[in-house]
Short mmCIF file of N, CA and C in Angstrom, two decimals:
data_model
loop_
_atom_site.label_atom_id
_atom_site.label_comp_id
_atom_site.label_asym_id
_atom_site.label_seq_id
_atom_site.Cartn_x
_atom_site.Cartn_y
_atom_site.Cartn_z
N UNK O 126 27.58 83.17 -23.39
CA UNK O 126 28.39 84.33 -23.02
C UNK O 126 27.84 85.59 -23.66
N UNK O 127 28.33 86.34 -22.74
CA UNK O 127 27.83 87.92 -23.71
C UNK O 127 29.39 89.04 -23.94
N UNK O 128 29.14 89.50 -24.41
CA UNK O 128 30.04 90.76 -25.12
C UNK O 128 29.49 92.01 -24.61
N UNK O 129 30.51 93.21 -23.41
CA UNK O 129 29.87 94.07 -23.28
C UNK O 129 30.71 95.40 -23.13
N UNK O 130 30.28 96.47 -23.74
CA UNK O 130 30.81 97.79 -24.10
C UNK O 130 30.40 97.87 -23.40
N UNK O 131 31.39 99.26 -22.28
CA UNK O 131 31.32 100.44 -21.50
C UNK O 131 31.11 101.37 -22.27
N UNK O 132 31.01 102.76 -22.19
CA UNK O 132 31.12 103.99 -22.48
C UNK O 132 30.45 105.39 -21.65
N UNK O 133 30.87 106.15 -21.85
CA UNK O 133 30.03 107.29 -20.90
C UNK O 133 31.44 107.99 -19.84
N UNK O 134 32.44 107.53 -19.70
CA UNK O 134 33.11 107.79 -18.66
C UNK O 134 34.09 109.22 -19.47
N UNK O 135 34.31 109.79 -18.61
CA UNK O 135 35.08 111.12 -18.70
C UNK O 135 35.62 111.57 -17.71
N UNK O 136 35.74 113.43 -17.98
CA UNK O 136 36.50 113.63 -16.58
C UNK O 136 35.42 114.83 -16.38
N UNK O 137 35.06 114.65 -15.07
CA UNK O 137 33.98 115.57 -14.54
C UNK O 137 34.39 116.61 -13.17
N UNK O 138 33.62 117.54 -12.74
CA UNK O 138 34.50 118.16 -11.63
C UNK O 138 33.27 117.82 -10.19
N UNK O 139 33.88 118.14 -9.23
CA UNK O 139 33.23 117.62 -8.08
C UNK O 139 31.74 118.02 -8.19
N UNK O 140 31.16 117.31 -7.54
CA UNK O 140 29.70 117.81 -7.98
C UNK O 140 28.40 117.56 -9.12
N UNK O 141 29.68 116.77 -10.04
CA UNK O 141 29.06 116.85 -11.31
C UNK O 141 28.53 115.78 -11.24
N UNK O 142 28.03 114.75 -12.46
CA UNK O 142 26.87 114.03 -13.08
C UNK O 142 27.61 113.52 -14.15
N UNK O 143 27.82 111.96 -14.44
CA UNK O 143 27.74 110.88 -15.33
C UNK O 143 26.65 110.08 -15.66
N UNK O 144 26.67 109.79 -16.47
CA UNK O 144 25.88 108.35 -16.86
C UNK O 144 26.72 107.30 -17.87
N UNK O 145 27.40 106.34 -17.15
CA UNK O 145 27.33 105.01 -17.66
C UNK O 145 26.37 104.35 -18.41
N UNK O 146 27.16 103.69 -19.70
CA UNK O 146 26.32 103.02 -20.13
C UNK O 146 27.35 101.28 -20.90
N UNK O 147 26.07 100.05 -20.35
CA UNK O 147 26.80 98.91 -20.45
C UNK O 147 26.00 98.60 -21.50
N UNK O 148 26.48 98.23 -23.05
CA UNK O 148 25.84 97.56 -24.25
C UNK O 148 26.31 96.20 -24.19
N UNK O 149 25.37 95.33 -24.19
CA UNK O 149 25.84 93.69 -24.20
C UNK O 149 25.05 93.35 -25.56
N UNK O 150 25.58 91.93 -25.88
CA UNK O 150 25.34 91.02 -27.02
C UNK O 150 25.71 90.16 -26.95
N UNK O 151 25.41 89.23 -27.76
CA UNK O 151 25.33 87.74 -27.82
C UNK O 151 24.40 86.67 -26.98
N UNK O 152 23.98 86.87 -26.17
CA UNK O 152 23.09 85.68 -25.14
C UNK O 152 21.93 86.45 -24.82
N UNK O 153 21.27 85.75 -24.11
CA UNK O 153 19.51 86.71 -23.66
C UNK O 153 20.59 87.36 -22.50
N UNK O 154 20.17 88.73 -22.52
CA UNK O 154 20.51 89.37 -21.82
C UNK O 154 19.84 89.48 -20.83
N UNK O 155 18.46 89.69 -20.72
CA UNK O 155 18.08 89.46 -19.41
C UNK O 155 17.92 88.86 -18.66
N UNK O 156 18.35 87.08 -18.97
CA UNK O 156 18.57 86.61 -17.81
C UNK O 156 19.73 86.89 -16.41
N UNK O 157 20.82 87.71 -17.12
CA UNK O 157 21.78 88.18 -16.27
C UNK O 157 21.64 89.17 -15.16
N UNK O 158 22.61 88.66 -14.10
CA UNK O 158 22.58 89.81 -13.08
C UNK O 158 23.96 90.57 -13.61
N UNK O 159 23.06 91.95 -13.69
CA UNK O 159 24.36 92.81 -14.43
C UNK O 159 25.16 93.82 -13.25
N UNK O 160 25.67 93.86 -13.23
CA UNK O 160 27.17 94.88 -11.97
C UNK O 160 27.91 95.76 -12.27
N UNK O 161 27.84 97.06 -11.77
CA UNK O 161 29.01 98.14 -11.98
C UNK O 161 29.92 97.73 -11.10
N UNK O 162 31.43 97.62 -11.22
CA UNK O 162 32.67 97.85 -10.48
C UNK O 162 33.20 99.22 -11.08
N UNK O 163 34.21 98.89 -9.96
CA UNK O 163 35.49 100.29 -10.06
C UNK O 163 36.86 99.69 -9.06
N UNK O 164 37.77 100.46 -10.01
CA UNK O 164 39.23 99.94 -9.47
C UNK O 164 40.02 100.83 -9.57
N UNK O 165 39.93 101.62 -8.50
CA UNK O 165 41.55 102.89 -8.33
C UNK O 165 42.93 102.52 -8.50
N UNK O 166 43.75 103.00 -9.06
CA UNK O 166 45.04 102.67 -8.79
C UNK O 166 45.25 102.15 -7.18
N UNK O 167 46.28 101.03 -7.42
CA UNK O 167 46.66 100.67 -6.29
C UNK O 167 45.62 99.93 -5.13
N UNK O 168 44.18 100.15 -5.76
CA UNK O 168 43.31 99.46 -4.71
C UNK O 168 42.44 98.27 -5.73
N UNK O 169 41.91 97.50 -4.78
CA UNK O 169 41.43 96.06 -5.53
C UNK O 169 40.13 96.39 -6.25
N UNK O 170 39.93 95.88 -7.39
CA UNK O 170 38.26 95.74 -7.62
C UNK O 170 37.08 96.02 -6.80
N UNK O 171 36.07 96.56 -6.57
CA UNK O 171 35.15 96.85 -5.81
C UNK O 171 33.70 96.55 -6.47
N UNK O 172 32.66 96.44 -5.80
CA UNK O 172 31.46 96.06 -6.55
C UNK O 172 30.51 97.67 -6.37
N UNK O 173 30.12 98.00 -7.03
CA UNK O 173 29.52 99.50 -6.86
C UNK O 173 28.21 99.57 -6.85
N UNK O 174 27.42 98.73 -7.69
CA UNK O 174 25.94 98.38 -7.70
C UNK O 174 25.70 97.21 -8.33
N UNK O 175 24.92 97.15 -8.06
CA UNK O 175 24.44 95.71 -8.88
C UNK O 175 22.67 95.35 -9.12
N UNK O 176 21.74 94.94 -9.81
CA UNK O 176 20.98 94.59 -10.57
C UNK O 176 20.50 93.37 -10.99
N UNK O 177 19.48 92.73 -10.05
CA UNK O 177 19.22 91.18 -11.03
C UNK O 177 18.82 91.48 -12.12
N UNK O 178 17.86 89.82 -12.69
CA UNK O 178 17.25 89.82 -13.37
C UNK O 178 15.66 89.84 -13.04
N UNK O 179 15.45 89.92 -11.72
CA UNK O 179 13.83 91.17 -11.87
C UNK O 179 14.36 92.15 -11.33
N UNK O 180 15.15 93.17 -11.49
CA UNK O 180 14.79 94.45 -11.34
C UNK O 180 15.71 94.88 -10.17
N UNK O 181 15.94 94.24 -8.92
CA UNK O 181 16.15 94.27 -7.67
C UNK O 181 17.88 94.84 -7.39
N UNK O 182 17.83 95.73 -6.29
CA UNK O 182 19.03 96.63 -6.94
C UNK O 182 19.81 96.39 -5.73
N UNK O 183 21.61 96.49 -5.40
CA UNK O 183 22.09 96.90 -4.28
C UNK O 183 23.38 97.57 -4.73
N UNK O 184 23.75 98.68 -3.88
CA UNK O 184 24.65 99.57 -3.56
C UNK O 184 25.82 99.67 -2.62
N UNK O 185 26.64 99.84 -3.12
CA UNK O 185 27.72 99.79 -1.54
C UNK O 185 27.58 101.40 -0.95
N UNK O 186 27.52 101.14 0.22
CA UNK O 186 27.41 102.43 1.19
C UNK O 186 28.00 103.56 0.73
N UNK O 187 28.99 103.57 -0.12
CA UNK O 187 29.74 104.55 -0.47
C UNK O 187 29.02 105.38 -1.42
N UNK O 188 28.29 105.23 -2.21
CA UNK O 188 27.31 105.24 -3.29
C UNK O 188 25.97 105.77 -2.96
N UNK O 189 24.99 104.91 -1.59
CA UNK O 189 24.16 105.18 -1.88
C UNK O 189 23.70 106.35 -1.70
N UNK O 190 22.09 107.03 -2.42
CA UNK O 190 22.08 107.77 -2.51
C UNK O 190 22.52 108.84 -3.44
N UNK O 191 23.30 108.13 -4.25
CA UNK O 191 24.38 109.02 -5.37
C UNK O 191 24.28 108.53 -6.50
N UNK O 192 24.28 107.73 -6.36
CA UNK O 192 24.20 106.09 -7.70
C UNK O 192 22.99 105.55 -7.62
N UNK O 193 22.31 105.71 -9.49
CA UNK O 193 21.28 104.47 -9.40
C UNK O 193 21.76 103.51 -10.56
N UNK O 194 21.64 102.58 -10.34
CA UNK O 194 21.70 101.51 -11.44
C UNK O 194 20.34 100.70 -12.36
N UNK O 195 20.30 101.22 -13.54
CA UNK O 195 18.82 100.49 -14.05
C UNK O 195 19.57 99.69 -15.25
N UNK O 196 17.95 99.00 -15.88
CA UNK O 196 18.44 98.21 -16.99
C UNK O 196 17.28 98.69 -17.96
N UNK O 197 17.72 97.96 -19.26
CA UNK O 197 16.64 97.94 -20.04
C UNK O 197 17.35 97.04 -21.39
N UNK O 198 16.10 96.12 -20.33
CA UNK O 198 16.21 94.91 -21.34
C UNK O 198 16.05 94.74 -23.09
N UNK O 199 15.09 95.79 -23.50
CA UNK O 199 14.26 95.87 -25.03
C UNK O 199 15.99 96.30 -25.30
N UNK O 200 16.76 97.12 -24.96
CA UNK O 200 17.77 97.50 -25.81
C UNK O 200 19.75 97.05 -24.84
N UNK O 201 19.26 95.85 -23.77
CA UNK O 201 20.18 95.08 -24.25
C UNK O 201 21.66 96.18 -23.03
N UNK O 202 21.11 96.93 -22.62
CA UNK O 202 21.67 97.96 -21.56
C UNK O 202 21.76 98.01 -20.73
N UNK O 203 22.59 98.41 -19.68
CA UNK O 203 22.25 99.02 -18.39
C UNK O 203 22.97 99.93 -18.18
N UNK O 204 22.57 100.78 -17.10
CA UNK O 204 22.89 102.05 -17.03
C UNK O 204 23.67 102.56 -15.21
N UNK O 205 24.75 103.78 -15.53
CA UNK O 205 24.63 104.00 -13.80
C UNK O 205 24.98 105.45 -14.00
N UNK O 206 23.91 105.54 -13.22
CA UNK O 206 23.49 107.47 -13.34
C UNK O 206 24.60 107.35 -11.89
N UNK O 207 25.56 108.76 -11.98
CA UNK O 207 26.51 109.18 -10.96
C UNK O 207 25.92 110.29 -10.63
N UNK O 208 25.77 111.07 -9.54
CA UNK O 208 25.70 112.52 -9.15
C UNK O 208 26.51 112.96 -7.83
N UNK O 209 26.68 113.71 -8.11
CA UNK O 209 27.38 114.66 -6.63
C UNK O 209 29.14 113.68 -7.03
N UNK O 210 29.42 113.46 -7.83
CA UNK O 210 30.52 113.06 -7.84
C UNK O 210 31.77 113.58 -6.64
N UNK O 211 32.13 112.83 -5.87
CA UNK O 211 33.62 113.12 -5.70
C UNK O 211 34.58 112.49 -5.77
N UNK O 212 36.02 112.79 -5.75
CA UNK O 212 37.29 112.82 -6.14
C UNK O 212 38.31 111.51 -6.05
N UNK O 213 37.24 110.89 -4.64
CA UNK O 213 37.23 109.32 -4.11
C UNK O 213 36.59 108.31 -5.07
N UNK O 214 35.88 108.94 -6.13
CA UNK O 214 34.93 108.23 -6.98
C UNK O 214 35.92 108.02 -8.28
N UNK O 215 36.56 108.32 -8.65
CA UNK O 215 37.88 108.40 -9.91
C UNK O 215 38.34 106.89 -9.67
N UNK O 216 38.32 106.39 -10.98
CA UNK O 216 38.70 104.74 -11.01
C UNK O 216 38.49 104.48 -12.42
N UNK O 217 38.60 103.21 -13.15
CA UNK O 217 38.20 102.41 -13.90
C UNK O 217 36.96 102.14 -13.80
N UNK O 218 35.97 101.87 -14.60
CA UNK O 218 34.26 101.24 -14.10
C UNK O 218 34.49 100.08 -14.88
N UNK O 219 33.73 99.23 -14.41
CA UNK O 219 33.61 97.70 -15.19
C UNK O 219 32.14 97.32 -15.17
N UNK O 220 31.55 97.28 -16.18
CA UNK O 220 30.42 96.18 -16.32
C UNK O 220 30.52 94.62 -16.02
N UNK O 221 29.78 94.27 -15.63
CA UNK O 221 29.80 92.76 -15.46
C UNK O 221 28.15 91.89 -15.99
N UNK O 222 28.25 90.86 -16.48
CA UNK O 222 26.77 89.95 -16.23
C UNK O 222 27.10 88.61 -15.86
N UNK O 223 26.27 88.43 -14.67
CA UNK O 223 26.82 87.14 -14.29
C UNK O 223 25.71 86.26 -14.69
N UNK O 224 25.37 85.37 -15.32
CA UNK O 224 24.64 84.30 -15.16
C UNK O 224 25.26 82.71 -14.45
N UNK O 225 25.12 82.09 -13.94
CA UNK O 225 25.02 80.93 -12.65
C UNK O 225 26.89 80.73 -12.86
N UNK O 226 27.46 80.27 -13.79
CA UNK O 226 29.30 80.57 -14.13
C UNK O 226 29.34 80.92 -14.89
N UNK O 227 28.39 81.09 -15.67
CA UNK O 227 28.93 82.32 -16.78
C UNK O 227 29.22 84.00 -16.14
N UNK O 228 30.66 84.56 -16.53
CA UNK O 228 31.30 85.09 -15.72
C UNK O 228 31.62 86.37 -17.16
N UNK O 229 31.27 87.89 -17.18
CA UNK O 229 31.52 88.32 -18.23
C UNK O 229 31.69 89.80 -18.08
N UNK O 230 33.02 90.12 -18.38
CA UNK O 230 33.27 91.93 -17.90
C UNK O 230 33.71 92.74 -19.51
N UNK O 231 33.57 94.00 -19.12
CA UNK O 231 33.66 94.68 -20.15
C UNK O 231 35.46 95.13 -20.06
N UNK O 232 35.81 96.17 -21.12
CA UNK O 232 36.71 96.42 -21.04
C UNK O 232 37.26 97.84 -19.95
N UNK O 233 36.41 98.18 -19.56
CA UNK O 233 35.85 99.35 -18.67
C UNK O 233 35.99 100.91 -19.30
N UNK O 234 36.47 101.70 -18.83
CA UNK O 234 36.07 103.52 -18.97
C UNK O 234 36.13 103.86 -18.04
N UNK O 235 37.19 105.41 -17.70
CA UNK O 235 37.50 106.16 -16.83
C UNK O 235 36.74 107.11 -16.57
N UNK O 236 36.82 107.29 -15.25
CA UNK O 236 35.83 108.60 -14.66
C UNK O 236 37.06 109.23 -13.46
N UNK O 237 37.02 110.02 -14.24
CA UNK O 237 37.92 110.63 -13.65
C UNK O 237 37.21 111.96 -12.72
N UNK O 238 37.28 112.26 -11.72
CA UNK O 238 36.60 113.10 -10.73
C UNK O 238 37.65 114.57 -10.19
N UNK O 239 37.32 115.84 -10.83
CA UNK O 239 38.83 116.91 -10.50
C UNK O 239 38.66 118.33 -10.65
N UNK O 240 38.98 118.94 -10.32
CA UNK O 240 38.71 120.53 -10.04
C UNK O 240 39.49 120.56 -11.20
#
């Protein structure tokens, strides 16, 4: 299993620019496929990007283009650069690493999106 801090989330205004950041520990981290979610009030969990373990990236439509998701393994991270933020984008974020059932989320961080 791994252990993993969010941080980076705030409140930004339309237009603006985040960067997420997921700190894990405890297990090899790079064998994991690591995942941004997000969860608005009132709406279910969503998968936002995601990241194997070579490199290989996917996005939900809503995102792309806006969102990149990287890693870096030497320090145990991954990252999700936001830009052009909008207002639809305000939620909870969740890290995830999945290895085969090993199943592992963070505690998440708000991004809040607002004039």
């Amino acid at each position: 299993q791994v252990q993993l801090v969010e941080s980076g989330g705030g409140l930004v205004q339309p237009g603006g620019s985040l960067r997420l950041s997921c700190a894990a520990s405890g297990s090899i981290f790079s064998r994991y496929a690591m995942g941004w979610y997000r969860q608005a009030p009132g709406k279910q969990r969503e998968l936002v990007a995601a990241i194997n373990s070579g490199g290989s990236t996917s996005y939900a439509d809503s995102v792309k283009g806006r969102f990149t998701i990287s890693r870096d393994n030497a320090k145990n991270t991954v990252y999700l650069q936001m830009n052009s933020l909008k207002p639809e984008d305000t939620a909870v974020y969740y890290c995830n690493a999945e290895y085969y059932s090993d199943y592992n989320w963070g505690q998440g961080t708000q991004v809040t999106v607002s004039s």
